[in-house]
mmCIF file of C-alpha atoms and ligand atoms in Angstrom:
data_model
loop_
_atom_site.group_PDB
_atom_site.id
_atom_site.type_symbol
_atom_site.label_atom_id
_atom_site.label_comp_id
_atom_site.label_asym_id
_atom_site.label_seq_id
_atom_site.Cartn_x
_atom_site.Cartn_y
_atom_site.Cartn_z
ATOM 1 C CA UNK A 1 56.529 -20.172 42.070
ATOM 2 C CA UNK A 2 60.158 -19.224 41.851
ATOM 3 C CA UNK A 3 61.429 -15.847 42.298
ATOM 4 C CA UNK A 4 64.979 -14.924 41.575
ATOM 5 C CA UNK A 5 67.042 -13.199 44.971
ATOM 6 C CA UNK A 6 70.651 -11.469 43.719
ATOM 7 C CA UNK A 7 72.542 -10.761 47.029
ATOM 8 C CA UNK A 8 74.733 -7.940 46.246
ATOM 9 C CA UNK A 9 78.079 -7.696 46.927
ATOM 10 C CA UNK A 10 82.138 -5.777 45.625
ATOM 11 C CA UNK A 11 83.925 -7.648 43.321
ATOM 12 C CA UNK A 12 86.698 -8.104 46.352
ATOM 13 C CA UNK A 13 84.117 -10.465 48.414
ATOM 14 C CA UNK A 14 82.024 -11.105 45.499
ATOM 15 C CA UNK A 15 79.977 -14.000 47.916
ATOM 16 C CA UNK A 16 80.363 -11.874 51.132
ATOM 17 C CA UNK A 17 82.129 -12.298 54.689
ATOM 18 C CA UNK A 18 80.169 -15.419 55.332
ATOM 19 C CA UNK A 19 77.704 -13.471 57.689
ATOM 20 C CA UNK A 20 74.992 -14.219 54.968
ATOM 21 C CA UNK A 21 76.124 -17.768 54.222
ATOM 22 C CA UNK A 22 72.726 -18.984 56.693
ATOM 23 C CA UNK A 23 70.414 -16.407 54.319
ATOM 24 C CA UNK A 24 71.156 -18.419 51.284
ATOM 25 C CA UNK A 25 69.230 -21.660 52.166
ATOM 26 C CA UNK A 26 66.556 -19.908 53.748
ATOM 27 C CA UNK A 27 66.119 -18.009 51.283
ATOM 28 C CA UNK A 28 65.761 -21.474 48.869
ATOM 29 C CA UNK A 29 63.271 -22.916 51.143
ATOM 30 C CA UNK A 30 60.947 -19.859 50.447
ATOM 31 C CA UNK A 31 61.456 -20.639 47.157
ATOM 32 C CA UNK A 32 63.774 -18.552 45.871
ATOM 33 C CA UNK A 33 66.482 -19.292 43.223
ATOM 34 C CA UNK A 34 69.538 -17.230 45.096
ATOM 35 C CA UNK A 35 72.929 -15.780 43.734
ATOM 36 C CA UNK A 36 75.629 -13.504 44.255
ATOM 37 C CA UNK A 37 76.907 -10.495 42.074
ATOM 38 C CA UNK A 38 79.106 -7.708 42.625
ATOM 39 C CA UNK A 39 77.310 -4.413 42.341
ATOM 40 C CA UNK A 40 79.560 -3.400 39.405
ATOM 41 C CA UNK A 41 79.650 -6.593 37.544
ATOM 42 C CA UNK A 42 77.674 -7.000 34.345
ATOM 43 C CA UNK A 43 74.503 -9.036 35.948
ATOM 44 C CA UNK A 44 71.135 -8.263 35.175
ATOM 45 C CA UNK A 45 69.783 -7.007 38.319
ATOM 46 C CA UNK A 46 66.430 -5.397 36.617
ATOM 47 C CA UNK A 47 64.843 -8.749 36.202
ATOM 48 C CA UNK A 48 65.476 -10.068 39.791
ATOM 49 C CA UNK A 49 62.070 -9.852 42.446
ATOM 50 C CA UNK A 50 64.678 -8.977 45.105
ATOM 51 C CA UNK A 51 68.150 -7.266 44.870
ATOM 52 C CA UNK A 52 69.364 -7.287 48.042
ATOM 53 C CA UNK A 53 72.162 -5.334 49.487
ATOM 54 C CA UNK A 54 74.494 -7.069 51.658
ATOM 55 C CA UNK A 55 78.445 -6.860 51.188
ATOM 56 C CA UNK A 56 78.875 -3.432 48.859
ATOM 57 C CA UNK A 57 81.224 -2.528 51.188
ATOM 58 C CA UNK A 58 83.599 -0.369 48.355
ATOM 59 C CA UNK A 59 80.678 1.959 48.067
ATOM 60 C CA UNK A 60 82.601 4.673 50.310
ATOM 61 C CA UNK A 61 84.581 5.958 47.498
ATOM 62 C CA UNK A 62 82.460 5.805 44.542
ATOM 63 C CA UNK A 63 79.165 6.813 46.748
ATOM 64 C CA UNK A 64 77.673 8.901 43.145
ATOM 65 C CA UNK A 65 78.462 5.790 41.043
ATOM 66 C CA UNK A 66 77.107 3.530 43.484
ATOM 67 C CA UNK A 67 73.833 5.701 43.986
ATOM 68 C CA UNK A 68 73.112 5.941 40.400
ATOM 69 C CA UNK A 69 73.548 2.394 39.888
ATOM 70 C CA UNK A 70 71.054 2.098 42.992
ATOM 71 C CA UNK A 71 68.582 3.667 41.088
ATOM 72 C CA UNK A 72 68.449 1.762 37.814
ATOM 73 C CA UNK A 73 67.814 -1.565 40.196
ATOM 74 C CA UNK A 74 63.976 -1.547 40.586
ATOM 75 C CA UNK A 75 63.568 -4.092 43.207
ATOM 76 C CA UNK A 76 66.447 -2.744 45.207
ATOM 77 C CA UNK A 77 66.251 -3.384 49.558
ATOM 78 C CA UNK A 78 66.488 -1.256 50.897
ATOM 79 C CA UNK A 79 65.257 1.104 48.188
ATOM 80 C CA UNK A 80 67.441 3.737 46.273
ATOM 81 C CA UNK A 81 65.725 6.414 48.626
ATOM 82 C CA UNK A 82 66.886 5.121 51.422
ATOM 83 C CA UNK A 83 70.121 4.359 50.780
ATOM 84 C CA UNK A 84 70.625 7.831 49.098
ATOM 85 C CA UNK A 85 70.180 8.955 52.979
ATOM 86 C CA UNK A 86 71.719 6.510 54.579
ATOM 87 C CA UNK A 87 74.887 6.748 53.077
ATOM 88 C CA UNK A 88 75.703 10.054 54.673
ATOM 89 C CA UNK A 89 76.019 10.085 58.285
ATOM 90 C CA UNK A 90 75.106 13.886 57.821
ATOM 91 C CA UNK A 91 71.214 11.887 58.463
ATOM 92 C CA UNK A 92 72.647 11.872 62.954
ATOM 93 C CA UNK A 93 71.918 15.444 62.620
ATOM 94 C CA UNK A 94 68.540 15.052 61.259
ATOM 95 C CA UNK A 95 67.721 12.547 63.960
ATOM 96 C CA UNK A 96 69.361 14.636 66.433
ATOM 97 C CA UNK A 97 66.864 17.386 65.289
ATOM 98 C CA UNK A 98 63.979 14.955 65.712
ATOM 99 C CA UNK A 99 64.693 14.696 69.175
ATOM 100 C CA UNK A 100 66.456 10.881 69.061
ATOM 101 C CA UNK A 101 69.307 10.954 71.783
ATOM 102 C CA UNK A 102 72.403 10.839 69.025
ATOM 103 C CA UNK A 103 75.842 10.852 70.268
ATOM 104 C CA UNK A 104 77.039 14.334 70.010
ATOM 105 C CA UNK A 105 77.986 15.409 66.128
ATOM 106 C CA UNK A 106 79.926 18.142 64.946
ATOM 107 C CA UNK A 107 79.634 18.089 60.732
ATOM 108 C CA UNK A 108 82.988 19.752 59.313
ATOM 109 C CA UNK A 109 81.976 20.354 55.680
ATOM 110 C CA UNK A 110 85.193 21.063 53.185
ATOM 111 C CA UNK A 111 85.884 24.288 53.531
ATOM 112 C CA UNK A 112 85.014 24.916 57.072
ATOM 113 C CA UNK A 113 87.722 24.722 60.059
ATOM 114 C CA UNK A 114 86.949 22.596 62.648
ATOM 115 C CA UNK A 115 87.286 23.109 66.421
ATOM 116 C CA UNK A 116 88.725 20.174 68.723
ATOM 117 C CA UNK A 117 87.009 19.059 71.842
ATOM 118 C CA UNK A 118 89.172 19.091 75.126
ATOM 119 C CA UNK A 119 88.147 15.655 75.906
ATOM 120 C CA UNK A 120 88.842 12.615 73.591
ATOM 121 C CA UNK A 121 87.243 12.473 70.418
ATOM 122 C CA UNK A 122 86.524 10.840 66.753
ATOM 123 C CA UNK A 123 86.732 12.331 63.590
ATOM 124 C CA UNK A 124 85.537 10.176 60.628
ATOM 125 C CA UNK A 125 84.284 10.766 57.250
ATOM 126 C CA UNK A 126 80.664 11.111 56.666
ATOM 127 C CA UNK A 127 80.591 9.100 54.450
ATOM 128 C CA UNK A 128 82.131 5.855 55.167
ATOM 129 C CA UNK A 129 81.867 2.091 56.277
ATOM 130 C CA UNK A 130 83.582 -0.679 58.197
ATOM 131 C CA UNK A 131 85.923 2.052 60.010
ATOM 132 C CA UNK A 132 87.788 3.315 57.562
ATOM 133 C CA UNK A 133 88.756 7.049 58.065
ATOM 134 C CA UNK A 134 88.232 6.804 61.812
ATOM 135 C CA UNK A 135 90.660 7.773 63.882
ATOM 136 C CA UNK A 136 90.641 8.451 67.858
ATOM 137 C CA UNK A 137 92.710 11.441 69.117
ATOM 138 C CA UNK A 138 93.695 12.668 72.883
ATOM 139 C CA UNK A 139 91.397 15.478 74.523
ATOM 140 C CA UNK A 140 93.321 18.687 73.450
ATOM 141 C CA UNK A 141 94.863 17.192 70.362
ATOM 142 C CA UNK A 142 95.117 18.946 66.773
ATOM 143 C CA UNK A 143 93.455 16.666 64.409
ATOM 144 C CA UNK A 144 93.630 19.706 61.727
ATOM 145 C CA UNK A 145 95.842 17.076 59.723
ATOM 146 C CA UNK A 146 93.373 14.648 59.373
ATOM 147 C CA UNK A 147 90.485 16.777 58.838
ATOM 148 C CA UNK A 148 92.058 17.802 56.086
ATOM 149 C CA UNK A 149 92.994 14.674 54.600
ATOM 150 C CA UNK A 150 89.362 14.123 54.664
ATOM 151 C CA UNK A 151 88.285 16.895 52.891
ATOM 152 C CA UNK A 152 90.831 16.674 49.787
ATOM 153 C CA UNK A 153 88.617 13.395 49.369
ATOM 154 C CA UNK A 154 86.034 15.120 48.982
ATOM 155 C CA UNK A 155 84.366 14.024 52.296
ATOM 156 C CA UNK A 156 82.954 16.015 55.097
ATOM 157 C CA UNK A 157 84.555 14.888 58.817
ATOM 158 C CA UNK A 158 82.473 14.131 61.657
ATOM 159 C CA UNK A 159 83.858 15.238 65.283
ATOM 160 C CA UNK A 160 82.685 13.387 67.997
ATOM 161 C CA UNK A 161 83.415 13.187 71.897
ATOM 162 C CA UNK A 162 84.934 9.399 72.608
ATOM 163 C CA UNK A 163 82.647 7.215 73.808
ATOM 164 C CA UNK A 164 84.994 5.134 76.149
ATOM 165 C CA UNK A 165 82.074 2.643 77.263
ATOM 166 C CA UNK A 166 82.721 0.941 73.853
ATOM 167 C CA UNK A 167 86.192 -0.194 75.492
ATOM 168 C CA UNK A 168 84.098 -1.352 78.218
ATOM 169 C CA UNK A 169 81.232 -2.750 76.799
ATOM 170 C CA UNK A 170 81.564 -2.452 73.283
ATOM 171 C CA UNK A 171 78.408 -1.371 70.636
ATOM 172 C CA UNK A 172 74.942 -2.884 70.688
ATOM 173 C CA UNK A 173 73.499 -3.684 67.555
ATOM 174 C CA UNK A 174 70.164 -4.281 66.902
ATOM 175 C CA UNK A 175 68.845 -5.884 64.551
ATOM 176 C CA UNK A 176 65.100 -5.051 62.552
ATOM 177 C CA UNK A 177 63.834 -7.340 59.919
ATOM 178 C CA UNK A 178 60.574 -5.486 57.856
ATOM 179 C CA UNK A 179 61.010 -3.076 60.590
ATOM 180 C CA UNK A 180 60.269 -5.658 63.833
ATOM 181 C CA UNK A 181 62.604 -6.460 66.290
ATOM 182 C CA UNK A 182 64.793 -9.594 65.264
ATOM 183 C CA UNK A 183 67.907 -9.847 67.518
ATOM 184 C CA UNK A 184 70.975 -8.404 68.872
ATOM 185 C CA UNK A 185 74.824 -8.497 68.777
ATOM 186 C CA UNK A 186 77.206 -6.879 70.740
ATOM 187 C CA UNK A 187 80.682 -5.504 69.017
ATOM 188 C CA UNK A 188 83.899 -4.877 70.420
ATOM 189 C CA UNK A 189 85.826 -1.312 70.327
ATOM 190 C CA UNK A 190 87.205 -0.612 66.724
ATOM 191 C CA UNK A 191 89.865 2.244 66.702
ATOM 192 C CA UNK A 192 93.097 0.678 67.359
ATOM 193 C CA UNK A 193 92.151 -3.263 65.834
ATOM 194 C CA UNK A 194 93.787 -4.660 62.788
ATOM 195 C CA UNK A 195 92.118 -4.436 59.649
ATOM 196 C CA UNK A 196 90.628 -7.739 57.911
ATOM 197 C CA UNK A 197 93.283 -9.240 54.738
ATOM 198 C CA UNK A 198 90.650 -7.613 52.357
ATOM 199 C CA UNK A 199 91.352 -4.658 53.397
ATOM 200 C CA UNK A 200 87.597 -2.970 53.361
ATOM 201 C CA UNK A 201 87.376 -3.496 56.849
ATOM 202 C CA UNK A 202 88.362 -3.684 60.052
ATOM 203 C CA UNK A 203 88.280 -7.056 61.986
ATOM 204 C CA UNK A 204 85.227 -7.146 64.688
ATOM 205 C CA UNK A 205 84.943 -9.117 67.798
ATOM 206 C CA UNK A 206 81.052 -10.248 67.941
ATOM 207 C CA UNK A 207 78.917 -12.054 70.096
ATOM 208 C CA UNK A 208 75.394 -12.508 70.634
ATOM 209 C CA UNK A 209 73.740 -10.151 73.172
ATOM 210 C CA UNK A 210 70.565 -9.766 75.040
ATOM 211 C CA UNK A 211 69.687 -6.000 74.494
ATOM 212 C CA UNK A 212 68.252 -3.949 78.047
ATOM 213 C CA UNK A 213 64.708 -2.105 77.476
ATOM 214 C CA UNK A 214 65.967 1.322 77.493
ATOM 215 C CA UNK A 215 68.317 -0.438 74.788
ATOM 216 C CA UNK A 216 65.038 -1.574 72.872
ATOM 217 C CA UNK A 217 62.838 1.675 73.701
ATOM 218 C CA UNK A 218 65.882 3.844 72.052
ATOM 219 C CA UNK A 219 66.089 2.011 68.864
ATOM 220 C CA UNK A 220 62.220 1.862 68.430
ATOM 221 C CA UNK A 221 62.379 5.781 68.362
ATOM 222 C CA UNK A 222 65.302 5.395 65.695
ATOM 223 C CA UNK A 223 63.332 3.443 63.569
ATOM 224 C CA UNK A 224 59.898 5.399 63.988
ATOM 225 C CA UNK A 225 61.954 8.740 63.331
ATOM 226 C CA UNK A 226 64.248 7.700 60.337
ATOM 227 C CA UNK A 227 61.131 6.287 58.929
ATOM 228 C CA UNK A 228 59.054 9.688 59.190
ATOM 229 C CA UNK A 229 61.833 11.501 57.582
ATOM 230 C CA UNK A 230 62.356 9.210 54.694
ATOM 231 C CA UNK A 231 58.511 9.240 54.194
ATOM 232 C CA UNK A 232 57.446 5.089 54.740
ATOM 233 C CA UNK A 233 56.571 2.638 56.587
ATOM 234 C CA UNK A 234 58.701 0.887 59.017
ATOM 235 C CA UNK A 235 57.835 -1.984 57.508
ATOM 236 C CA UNK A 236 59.604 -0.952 54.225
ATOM 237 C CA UNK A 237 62.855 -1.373 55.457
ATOM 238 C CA UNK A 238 63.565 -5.334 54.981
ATOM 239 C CA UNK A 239 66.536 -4.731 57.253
ATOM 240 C CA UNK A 240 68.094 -1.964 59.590
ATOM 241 C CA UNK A 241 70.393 -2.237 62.355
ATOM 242 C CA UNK A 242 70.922 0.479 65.346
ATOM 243 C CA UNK A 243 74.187 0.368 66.558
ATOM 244 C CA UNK A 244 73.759 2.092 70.213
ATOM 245 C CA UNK A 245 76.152 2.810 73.110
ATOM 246 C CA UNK A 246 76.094 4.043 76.393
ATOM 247 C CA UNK A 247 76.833 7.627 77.531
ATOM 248 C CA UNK A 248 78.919 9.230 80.701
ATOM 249 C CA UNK A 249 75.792 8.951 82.351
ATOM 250 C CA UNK A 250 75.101 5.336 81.391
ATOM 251 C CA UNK A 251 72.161 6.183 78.889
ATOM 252 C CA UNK A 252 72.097 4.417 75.240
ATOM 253 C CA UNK A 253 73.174 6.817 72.439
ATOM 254 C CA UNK A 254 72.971 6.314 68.846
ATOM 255 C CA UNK A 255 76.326 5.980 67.107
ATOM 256 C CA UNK A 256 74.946 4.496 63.481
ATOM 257 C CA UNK A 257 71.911 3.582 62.041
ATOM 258 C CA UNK A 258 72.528 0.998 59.164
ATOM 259 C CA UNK A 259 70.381 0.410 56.536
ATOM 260 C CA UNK A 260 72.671 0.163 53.374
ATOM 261 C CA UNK A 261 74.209 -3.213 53.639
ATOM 262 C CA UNK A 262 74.773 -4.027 57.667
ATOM 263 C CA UNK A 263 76.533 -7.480 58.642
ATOM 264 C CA UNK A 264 73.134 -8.411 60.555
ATOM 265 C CA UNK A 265 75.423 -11.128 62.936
ATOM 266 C CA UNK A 266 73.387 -14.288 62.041
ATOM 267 C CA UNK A 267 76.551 -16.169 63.041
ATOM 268 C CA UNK A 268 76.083 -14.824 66.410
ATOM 269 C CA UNK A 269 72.452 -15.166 67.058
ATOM 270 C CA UNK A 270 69.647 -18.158 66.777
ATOM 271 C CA UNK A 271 69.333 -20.395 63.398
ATOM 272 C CA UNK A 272 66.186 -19.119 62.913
ATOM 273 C CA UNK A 273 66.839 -15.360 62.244
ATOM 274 C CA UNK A 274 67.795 -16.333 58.797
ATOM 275 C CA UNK A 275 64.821 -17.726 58.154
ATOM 276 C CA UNK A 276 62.956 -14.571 59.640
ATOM 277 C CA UNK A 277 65.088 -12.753 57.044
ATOM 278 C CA UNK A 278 63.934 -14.541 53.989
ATOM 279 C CA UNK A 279 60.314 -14.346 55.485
ATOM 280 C CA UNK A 280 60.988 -10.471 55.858
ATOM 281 C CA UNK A 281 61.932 -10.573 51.734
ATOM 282 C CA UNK A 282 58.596 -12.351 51.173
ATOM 283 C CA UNK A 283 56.553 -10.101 52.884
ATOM 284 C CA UNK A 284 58.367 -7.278 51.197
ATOM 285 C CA UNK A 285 57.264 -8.680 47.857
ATOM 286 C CA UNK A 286 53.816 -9.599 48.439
HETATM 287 N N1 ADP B 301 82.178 8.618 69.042
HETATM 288 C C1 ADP B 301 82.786 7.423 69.123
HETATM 289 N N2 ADP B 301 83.214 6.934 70.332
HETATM 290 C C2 ADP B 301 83.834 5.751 70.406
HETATM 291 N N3 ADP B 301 84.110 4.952 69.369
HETATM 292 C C3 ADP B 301 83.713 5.390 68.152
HETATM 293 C C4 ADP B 301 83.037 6.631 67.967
HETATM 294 N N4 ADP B 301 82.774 6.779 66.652
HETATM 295 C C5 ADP B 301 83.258 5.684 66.051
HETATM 296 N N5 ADP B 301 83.817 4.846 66.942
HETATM 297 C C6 ADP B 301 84.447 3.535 66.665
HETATM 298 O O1 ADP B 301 84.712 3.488 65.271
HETATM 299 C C7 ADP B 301 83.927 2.477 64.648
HETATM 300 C C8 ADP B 301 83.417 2.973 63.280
HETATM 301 O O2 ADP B 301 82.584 4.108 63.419
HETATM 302 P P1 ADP B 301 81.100 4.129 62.883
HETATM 303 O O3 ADP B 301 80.514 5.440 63.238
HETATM 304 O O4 ADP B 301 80.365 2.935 63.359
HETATM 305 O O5 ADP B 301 81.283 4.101 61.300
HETATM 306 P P2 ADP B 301 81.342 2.913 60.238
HETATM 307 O O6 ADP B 301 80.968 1.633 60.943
HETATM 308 O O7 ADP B 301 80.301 3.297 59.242
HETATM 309 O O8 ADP B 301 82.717 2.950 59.696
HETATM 310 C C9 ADP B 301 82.817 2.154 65.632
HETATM 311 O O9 ADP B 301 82.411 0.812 65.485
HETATM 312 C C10 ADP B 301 83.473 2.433 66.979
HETATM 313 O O10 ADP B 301 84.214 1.308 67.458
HETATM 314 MG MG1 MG B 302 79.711 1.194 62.467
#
């Protein structure tokens, strides 16, 4: 039986960054005819079994265009639902209020002033991807400028307190596939790295990682409570990836939970997660 698998993509990288490039044969040997579109391009995406979101990384600014597109695509991973939520960090204070341990979040809606903290700190859009709009500033500093740059785009700025373990030790991501445990990555400090040529990102130092149980334990409780608010299973998610890091104190924090269209590092982990993706699509269709 063949089934037809569209991995989506922007018309800039219209086959990706090359982080999928294992996906596409495994996907095959499960017997799926595979191809690549652009979100925005002119493809028929209603007739595909899976439509699978993987490099729409231009979403950012057209996030309503995007989402309604999202919706028309019935066989859309993760679903429209999800990505509706996803797609606005705004969702850290929901899991904050669920009791997940969330690096702290201050939400600056347009309109409102924001206050700076005395130590370092982020502020970055709340709706965003691959770094853009992020920018570090000194304890003390007056980021008023680019709060407001922020808000004429419509966005609402995040303030956070700088978590300077990621110089140390980087993020941890890990890595679900139909909501088990798959693998992990580690990725180097962001703010203040070049961006890629494309210009939709900027360029990321990964490697593969062995994740510590308390690393584990705190994405489980990600998972279980992003799950209960959107209403499903686990298991409904085909992929998610919890990007933690560590605290003053040393304890894992959550800094992003991905399920839109994550680089899921199969260049940095075993050959067989790709094939424990495309079995993750299967399952989702049976
Ligand atoms: N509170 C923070 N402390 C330290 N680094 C941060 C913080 N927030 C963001 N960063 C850096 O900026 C990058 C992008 O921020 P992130 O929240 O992951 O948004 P996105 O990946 O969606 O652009 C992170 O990978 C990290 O390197
Ligand atoms: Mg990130």
């Amino acid at each position: 039986m063949s089934r037809g698998a569209i991995l989506v993509s922007c018309a800039e990288l219209p086959t990706g960054d090359g982080d999928d490039d294992a996906v596409v044969p495994a996907l095959e040997s499960l017997g799926f005819s595979v191809s690549w579109a652009p979100w925005d391009s002119s493809v028929d995406f209603s007739s595909a079994d899976a439509v699978i979101l993987r490099a729409t990384w231009d979403y950012p600014e057209r996030r309503a265009e995007f989402l309604s597109w999202c919706e028309s695509v019935p066989a859309l991973y993760n679903p429209a639902a999800v990505i509706r939520w996803n797609t606005d960090k705004s969702y850290l204070a929901e899991l904050l209020d669920a009791g997940v341990a969330v690096v702290p979040t201050v939400l600056v809606p347009p309109g409102d002033a924001a206050r700076f903290p005395s130590s370092d700190f982020v502020v970055k859009p709340s709706v965003g991807a691959g770094s853009r709009g992020a920018a570090k500033f000194a304890g003390g500093a007056d980021a008023t400028s680019h709060v407001e740059a922020l808000h004429a785009e419509g966005h609402t700025a995040l303030i956070q307190p700088y978590q300077s373990s990621v110089d140390t030790s980087g993020e941890l991501a890990l890595v679900y596939l139909g909501g088990i445990y798959s693998h992990a990555f580690s990725k180097g400090a962001m703010l203040g790295s070049t961006m890629d040529d494309s210009g939709l990102y900027l360029s990321e130092s990964l490697a593969a990682a062995s994740p510590s149980p308390d690393a584990i334990a705190l994405a489980e409780d990600v998972l279980d409570a992003a799950s209960a608010l959107l209403g499903i299973l686990r298991a409904e998610l085909l992929y998610a990836r919890v990007d933690l890091v560590r605290g003053a104190d040393g304890k894992p924090l959550l800094l992003e939970l991905e399920l839109t269209e994550p680089s899921l590092g199969f260049r940095q982990t075993d050959p067989a997660a790709a094939m424990r993706f495309a079995s993750a699509v299967r399952q989702q269709l049976a």
